[in-house]
Coordinates of C-alpha atoms and ligand atoms in Angstrom, one line a residue:
E248 CA 0.8 82.8 -74.8
R249 CA -0.1 79.3 -73.7
G250 CA 0.5 78.1 -77.2
G251 CA -2.9 76.5 -77.6
Y252 CA -2.7 74.6 -74.3
P253 CA -5.3 75.1 -71.6
H254 CA -2.6 75.6 -68.9
F255 CA 1.0 76.7 -68.8
M256 CA 1.8 73.5 -66.9
L257 CA 0.6 71.3 -69.8
K258 CA 2.5 73.5 -72.3
E259 CA 5.7 73.2 -70.2
I260 CA 5.3 69.5 -69.9
H261 CA 5.1 69.2 -73.6
E262 CA 8.1 71.5 -74.1
Q263 CA 10.4 69.0 -72.5
P264 CA 11.9 67.5 -75.6
R265 CA 12.9 70.9 -76.8
A266 CA 14.1 72.0 -73.3
V267 CA 16.3 68.9 -72.9
R268 CA 17.7 69.4 -76.4
D269 CA 18.5 73.0 -75.7
T270 CA 20.2 72.2 -72.4
L271 CA 22.4 69.6 -74.2
R272 CA 23.2 71.8 -77.2
G273 CA 26.8 72.7 -77.6
R274 CA 27.8 70.8 -74.5
V275 CA 28.4 67.4 -76.0
S276 CA 31.2 67.1 -78.6
D277 CA 30.0 66.0 -82.1
D278 CA 31.8 62.6 -81.7
L279 CA 30.0 62.1 -78.4
S280 CA 33.2 61.7 -76.5
R281 CA 33.5 64.9 -74.4
V282 CA 31.5 67.3 -72.4
E283 CA 32.0 71.0 -73.0
L284 CA 31.2 73.2 -70.0
P285 CA 33.7 76.1 -70.2
E286 CA 31.4 78.1 -68.0
L287 CA 32.3 75.8 -65.2
G288 CA 35.7 77.5 -65.0
L289 CA 37.3 74.3 -63.6
Q290 CA 40.3 72.6 -65.1
D291 CA 41.0 68.9 -64.9
E292 CA 43.3 69.4 -61.9
D293 CA 40.6 71.4 -60.0
I294 CA 38.1 68.6 -60.6
R295 CA 40.6 66.0 -59.5
A296 CA 41.1 67.9 -56.3
I297 CA 37.5 67.9 -55.2
D298 CA 37.0 65.7 -52.2
R299 CA 33.3 66.1 -51.5
I300 CA 30.3 67.7 -53.0
H301 CA 27.3 69.3 -51.2
I302 CA 24.3 69.7 -53.4
V303 CA 22.0 72.3 -51.8
A304 CA 18.4 73.1 -53.0
C305 CA 14.7 73.2 -52.1
G306 CA 11.6 71.3 -53.4
T307 CA 11.8 69.9 -56.9
S308 CA 15.4 71.1 -57.3
W309 CA 16.3 69.1 -54.2
H310 CA 14.8 66.1 -55.9
A311 CA 16.9 66.7 -58.9
G312 CA 19.9 66.8 -56.6
L313 CA 19.1 63.3 -55.4
V314 CA 19.4 61.9 -58.9
G315 CA 22.5 64.1 -59.4
K316 CA 24.2 62.4 -56.4
A317 CA 23.6 59.0 -57.9
A318 CA 25.1 60.1 -61.3
I319 CA 28.1 61.9 -59.8
E320 CA 28.9 59.1 -57.4
A321 CA 28.6 56.5 -60.1
F322 CA 30.7 58.3 -62.7
A323 CA 33.1 60.4 -60.7
R324 CA 33.3 58.5 -57.4
I325 CA 33.1 61.8 -55.4
P326 CA 31.0 61.5 -52.2
V327 CA 28.0 63.7 -52.5
N328 CA 25.6 64.9 -49.8
V329 CA 22.2 66.3 -50.9
E330 CA 20.9 68.9 -48.5
I331 CA 17.7 70.8 -48.1
A332 CA 18.9 74.4 -48.2
S333 CA 16.7 75.6 -45.2
E334 CA 18.3 72.8 -43.1
Y335 CA 21.8 73.0 -44.4
R336 CA 22.3 76.6 -43.5
Y337 CA 21.8 76.0 -39.9
S338 CA 23.7 72.7 -39.7
D339 CA 27.2 74.0 -39.5
P340 CA 28.2 71.8 -42.4
I341 CA 31.6 70.2 -42.4
V342 CA 33.5 71.5 -45.4
T343 CA 37.1 71.2 -46.5
D344 CA 39.3 73.3 -48.8
N345 CA 38.4 71.0 -51.6
T346 CA 34.6 70.9 -51.1
L347 CA 32.4 71.9 -54.0
V348 CA 28.9 73.2 -53.4
I349 CA 26.4 72.8 -56.2
A350 CA 23.3 75.0 -55.6
I351 CA 20.3 74.1 -57.8
T352 CA 17.6 76.7 -58.2
Q353 CA 15.3 77.1 -61.2
S354 CA 14.4 80.7 -60.3
G355 CA 17.8 81.6 -58.9
E356 CA 15.9 83.6 -56.2
T357 CA 15.0 81.0 -53.6
A358 CA 15.9 82.7 -50.3
D359 CA 17.2 79.6 -48.4
T360 CA 19.3 78.4 -51.3
L361 CA 20.8 81.9 -51.7
A362 CA 21.5 82.1 -48.0
A363 CA 23.2 78.7 -48.1
M364 CA 25.3 79.8 -51.1
R365 CA 26.3 83.0 -49.3
E366 CA 27.3 81.2 -46.1
M367 CA 29.5 78.8 -48.0
K368 CA 31.1 81.5 -50.1
K369 CA 31.9 83.3 -46.8
R370 CA 33.7 80.2 -45.7
G371 CA 35.8 80.1 -48.9
V372 CA 33.9 77.2 -50.5
R373 CA 33.6 77.2 -54.3
V374 CA 29.9 77.4 -55.4
V375 CA 28.5 76.3 -58.7
A376 CA 24.9 77.3 -59.5
I377 CA 22.6 75.4 -61.8
T378 CA 19.8 77.8 -62.6
N379 CA 17.3 78.5 -65.3
V380 CA 17.4 82.3 -65.1
V381 CA 20.3 84.2 -66.7
G382 CA 21.2 87.1 -64.5
S383 CA 19.3 85.8 -61.4
S384 CA 20.8 86.3 -57.9
A385 CA 22.2 82.7 -57.9
A386 CA 23.8 83.2 -61.3
R387 CA 25.4 86.5 -60.2
E388 CA 26.7 85.3 -56.9
A389 CA 28.0 81.8 -57.7
D390 CA 31.6 81.3 -58.7
S391 CA 30.3 79.7 -61.9
T392 CA 26.9 79.0 -63.4
I393 CA 25.4 76.3 -65.6
I394 CA 22.3 77.5 -67.2
T395 CA 19.5 75.1 -67.9
W396 CA 17.8 76.2 -71.2
A397 CA 14.3 75.2 -70.2
G398 CA 13.0 78.7 -71.1
P399 CA 10.6 80.6 -68.7
E400 CA 8.6 78.4 -66.4
I401 CA 5.4 80.0 -65.5
A402 CA 3.3 77.3 -63.8
V403 CA 4.1 77.1 -60.1
A404 CA 4.6 73.3 -60.4
S405 CA 8.1 72.8 -61.8
T406 CA 8.3 70.4 -64.7
K407 CA 10.8 71.3 -67.5
A408 CA 13.1 72.9 -65.0
Y409 CA 13.5 69.5 -63.3
T410 CA 14.2 67.5 -66.4
T411 CA 16.8 70.1 -67.6
Q412 CA 18.4 70.2 -64.1
L413 CA 18.8 66.4 -64.4
V414 CA 20.5 66.9 -67.8
A415 CA 22.9 69.5 -66.4
L416 CA 23.8 67.2 -63.5
Y417 CA 24.4 64.2 -65.9
L418 CA 26.7 66.4 -68.0
L419 CA 28.6 67.5 -64.8
A420 CA 28.9 63.9 -63.7
V421 CA 30.3 62.8 -67.0
R422 CA 32.7 65.7 -67.1
F423 CA 33.9 65.0 -63.6
G424 CA 34.3 61.3 -64.3
L425 CA 36.4 61.9 -67.4
S426 CA 38.6 64.4 -65.6
R427 CA 39.2 62.1 -62.7
G428 CA 39.7 59.0 -64.9
T429 CA 36.9 57.1 -63.1
L430 CA 34.7 57.0 -66.1
A431 CA 36.1 55.0 -69.0
E432 CA 36.0 56.8 -72.4
E433 CA 33.9 54.0 -73.9
K434 CA 31.4 54.2 -71.1
A435 CA 31.3 58.0 -71.4
R436 CA 30.5 57.7 -75.1
E437 CA 27.7 55.3 -74.2
V438 CA 26.3 57.8 -71.6
L439 CA 26.6 60.8 -74.0
A440 CA 24.9 58.9 -76.8
A441 CA 22.0 58.0 -74.4
L442 CA 21.8 61.7 -73.3
D443 CA 21.8 62.8 -76.9
N444 CA 18.8 60.5 -77.5
L445 CA 16.8 61.8 -74.5
P446 CA 14.7 64.3 -76.5
Q447 CA 13.3 61.4 -78.6
V448 CA 12.7 59.4 -75.5
V449 CA 10.8 62.2 -73.9
E450 CA 8.8 62.7 -77.0
Q451 CA 7.7 59.0 -76.9
V452 CA 6.9 59.2 -73.2
L453 CA 4.5 62.1 -73.9
D454 CA 2.4 59.6 -76.0
T455 CA 1.3 58.0 -72.7
A456 CA -0.7 61.1 -71.9
P457 CA -4.2 59.6 -72.9
Q458 CA -3.5 56.6 -70.7
I459 CA -2.6 58.8 -67.8
E460 CA -5.5 61.0 -68.3
S461 CA -7.9 58.1 -68.1
F462 CA -6.3 56.8 -65.0
A463 CA -6.3 60.3 -63.4
K464 CA -10.0 60.6 -64.0
R465 CA -10.7 57.4 -62.2
Y466 CA -8.4 58.2 -59.4
K467 CA -9.2 61.8 -58.7
D468 CA -11.1 61.2 -55.5
A469 CA -8.4 59.2 -53.8
H470 CA -7.6 60.4 -50.3
D471 CA -4.2 58.9 -49.9
T472 CA -1.7 57.6 -52.3
F473 CA 1.8 56.1 -52.2
F474 CA 4.7 56.3 -54.7
I475 CA 7.2 53.6 -54.2
G476 CA 10.6 52.8 -55.8
R477 CA 14.2 51.9 -55.1
G478 CA 17.3 53.8 -55.8
I479 CA 16.8 56.7 -58.1
D480 CA 13.2 55.4 -58.7
Y481 CA 12.7 56.5 -55.1
A482 CA 14.0 60.0 -55.9
V483 CA 11.5 60.2 -58.8
S484 CA 8.8 59.0 -56.4
L485 CA 9.5 61.9 -54.1
E486 CA 9.0 64.3 -57.1
G487 CA 5.8 62.5 -58.2
A488 CA 4.3 62.8 -54.7
L489 CA 5.2 66.4 -54.4
K490 CA 3.7 67.3 -57.7
L491 CA 0.5 65.5 -56.9
K492 CA 0.1 67.2 -53.5
E493 CA 1.0 70.6 -54.9
I494 CA -1.6 70.8 -57.6
S495 CA -4.2 68.1 -57.0
Y496 CA -4.2 68.4 -53.2
I497 CA -4.4 64.6 -52.9
H498 CA -2.3 63.4 -50.0
A499 CA 0.7 61.5 -51.3
E500 CA 3.8 60.0 -49.8
A501 CA 6.8 58.6 -51.4
Y502 CA 8.5 55.6 -49.9
A503 CA 11.7 53.7 -50.6
A504 CA 10.0 50.4 -51.5
G505 CA 11.9 48.3 -49.1
E506 CA 11.0 50.6 -46.2
L507 CA 7.2 50.1 -46.4
K508 CA 7.2 47.1 -44.2
H509 CA 8.8 49.1 -41.4
G510 CA 5.6 50.8 -40.6
T511 CA 3.8 52.3 -43.5
L512 CA 2.4 49.1 -44.8
A513 CA -0.3 49.5 -42.1
L514 CA -1.8 52.2 -44.3
I515 CA -2.2 50.0 -47.4
T516 CA -5.7 48.8 -47.4
D517 CA -8.3 47.9 -50.0
G518 CA -8.2 50.1 -53.1
V519 CA -5.4 52.5 -51.9
P520 CA -3.6 53.6 -55.1
V521 CA 0.1 52.8 -55.2
I522 CA 2.2 54.1 -58.0
A523 CA 5.2 51.7 -58.3
L524 CA 8.3 52.7 -60.2
A525 CA 10.2 49.7 -61.6
M526 CA 12.7 51.4 -64.0
Q527 CA 15.9 49.9 -62.7
P528 CA 16.6 46.4 -64.0
E529 CA 19.1 45.7 -61.3
L530 CA 16.6 46.4 -58.6
Y531 CA 13.6 44.9 -60.4
E532 CA 13.2 41.7 -58.5
K533 CA 13.4 43.4 -55.1
T534 CA 10.9 46.1 -56.1
L535 CA 8.6 43.5 -57.4
S536 CA 8.6 41.7 -54.1
N537 CA 7.5 45.0 -52.5
I538 CA 4.8 45.4 -55.1
V539 CA 3.5 41.9 -54.2
E540 CA 3.4 43.0 -50.5
V541 CA 1.1 46.0 -51.3
K542 CA -1.1 43.9 -53.7
A543 CA -1.6 41.4 -50.9
R544 CA -3.1 44.2 -48.8
G545 CA -5.5 45.1 -51.6
A546 CA -3.7 48.1 -53.1
F547 CA -4.6 49.2 -56.6
V548 CA -1.2 49.4 -58.3
L549 CA -0.2 51.4 -61.3
G550 CA 3.3 50.3 -62.4
L551 CA 5.9 52.1 -64.5
T552 CA 8.5 50.0 -66.2
W553 CA 10.5 49.8 -69.4
V554 CA 9.1 48.6 -72.7
G555 CA 9.6 44.8 -72.9
N556 CA 9.2 44.1 -69.2
E557 CA 5.8 42.5 -69.6
D558 CA 6.5 40.5 -66.4
L559 CA 5.1 43.4 -64.3
E560 CA 1.6 42.9 -65.8
K561 CA 1.3 39.6 -63.9
T562 CA 1.4 41.5 -60.6
V563 CA 0.0 45.0 -61.0
D564 CA -3.4 46.4 -62.1
E565 CA -2.1 48.6 -64.9
V566 CA 1.2 49.3 -66.5
I567 CA 2.7 52.3 -68.2
Y568 CA 5.5 51.3 -70.5
L569 CA 8.3 53.8 -71.0
P570 CA 11.1 53.6 -73.6
K571 CA 14.2 51.8 -72.5
T572 CA 17.1 54.1 -71.7
M573 CA 20.2 53.8 -69.6
P574 CA 18.9 53.1 -66.1
L575 CA 20.6 56.2 -64.6
L576 CA 18.9 58.4 -67.1
A577 CA 15.4 56.8 -66.6
P578 CA 14.3 59.6 -64.2
V579 CA 13.9 61.9 -67.2
A580 CA 11.4 59.5 -68.7
A581 CA 9.7 58.3 -65.5
V582 CA 8.9 61.7 -64.1
I583 CA 6.8 62.7 -67.1
P584 CA 3.8 60.3 -66.5
L585 CA 3.9 61.5 -62.9
Q586 CA 3.8 65.2 -64.0
L587 CA 0.9 64.3 -66.3
L588 CA -0.9 62.4 -63.5
A589 CA -0.7 65.4 -61.2
Y590 CA -1.9 67.6 -64.0
Y591 CA -4.9 65.6 -65.1
A592 CA -5.9 64.8 -61.5
A593 CA -5.8 68.6 -60.7
V594 CA -7.9 69.3 -63.8
A595 CA -10.4 66.6 -63.0
R596 CA -10.8 68.1 -59.5
G597 CA -11.4 71.6 -60.9
N598 CA -8.3 73.1 -59.3
D599 CA -6.4 76.2 -60.4
V600 CA -3.5 74.2 -62.0
D601 CA -1.1 76.9 -62.7
K602 CA -1.6 78.7 -59.4
P603 CA -2.2 76.2 -56.7
R604 CA -3.4 77.5 -53.3
N605 CA -0.9 78.8 -50.8
L606 CA 2.0 78.6 -53.1
A607 CA 4.3 81.1 -55.0
K608 CA 6.5 80.4 -57.9
S609 CA 9.6 81.6 -56.2
V610 CA 10.0 81.5 -52.5
T611 CA 11.8 84.6 -51.5
V612 CA 11.1 84.3 -47.8
E613 CA 13.2 82.2 -45.5
Ligands
M6R205 O1 13.4 78.2 -58.0 P1 13.8 77.0 -57.2 O2 14.3 75.8 -58.0 O3 14.9 77.3 -56.1 O4 12.5 76.5 -56.4 C1 12.6 75.5 -55.4 C2 11.2 75.1 -55.0 O5 10.5 76.2 -54.4 C3 10.4 74.5 -56.2 O6 11.1 73.5 -56.9 C4 9.0 74.0 -55.7 O7 9.2 72.8 -55.0 C5 8.1 73.7 -57.0 N1 7.0 74.5 -57.0 C6 7.6 72.3 -57.0 O8 6.9 72.0 -58.1

């Protein structure tokens, strides 16, 4: 049942090229010019009327939402708030007649996300669910549902669900941008071609596994570790840190790279591992200066960047090169080494990878 893999998590990590492909299938026109999402049930005029979006989710799904915000704001110019469901519910959110709520939940059964959906529906707000489970509570209760075709995810740590949630959000962002005229057709084609190419990108990224495994073995006894990045690299850092805590039990924190010097830099001392994401060419120089700051305090830095950016080698201790894709899509590539890092560190520590302590696959209590 684990398809020859020692754990479900590793199997699911390796399923990502297929999962991404299945989530795209039938949703991008053959000429790569349009997004087909009839299940959305929204016409162009409905999409043009949306004046704000609230993305509501928990954990990894919330992290996907952070990337979704960047994509929707870039392509469709609709302001997006990304909210933790357990907070949103009690925050008396300000909504208008034209607010759209997007609830992201792999299982479709997370109690807080469902409660937030119900509360918003009561207020007459339209709710779209992005879920991996056909027939789940979220799918049944939302006004419309976009299914991610990751297939069943068994490991408690979410991997292929996250990457397919990103794909669903990119598709939505392109669709919204085209309907609103904020995304030029030529640019849309470029994005859709890049999306279409993602399964191959993911395939190539998986080739970094041996390098990550060797790093993880050396790093498994770390007490504290930091993930840093800017923009959507920061969103991926949050996901990398969560994954590491969840299954390897190594304390990890994610920081917006520019924020370190406002306090946290005090924790960076000799040998502290720092995973630095530098996947955004526009932010590269700024991120690099933050990497220099942690190096100056003795950190051991593992950098992630795009193939061809050898410049990073001059500053960090080790580099993982990832295939170049459109910067907004880079999270799909960048998260994979972080999933693998958490996995191999957990294995090296002898943990129960698929069933980490204290956690359940779907959190049905509030
Ligand atoms: O099923 P959901 O997407 O609603 O689950 C939300 C979180 O409980 C989930 O993503 C959790 O954070 C993962 N175990 C993290 O790997």
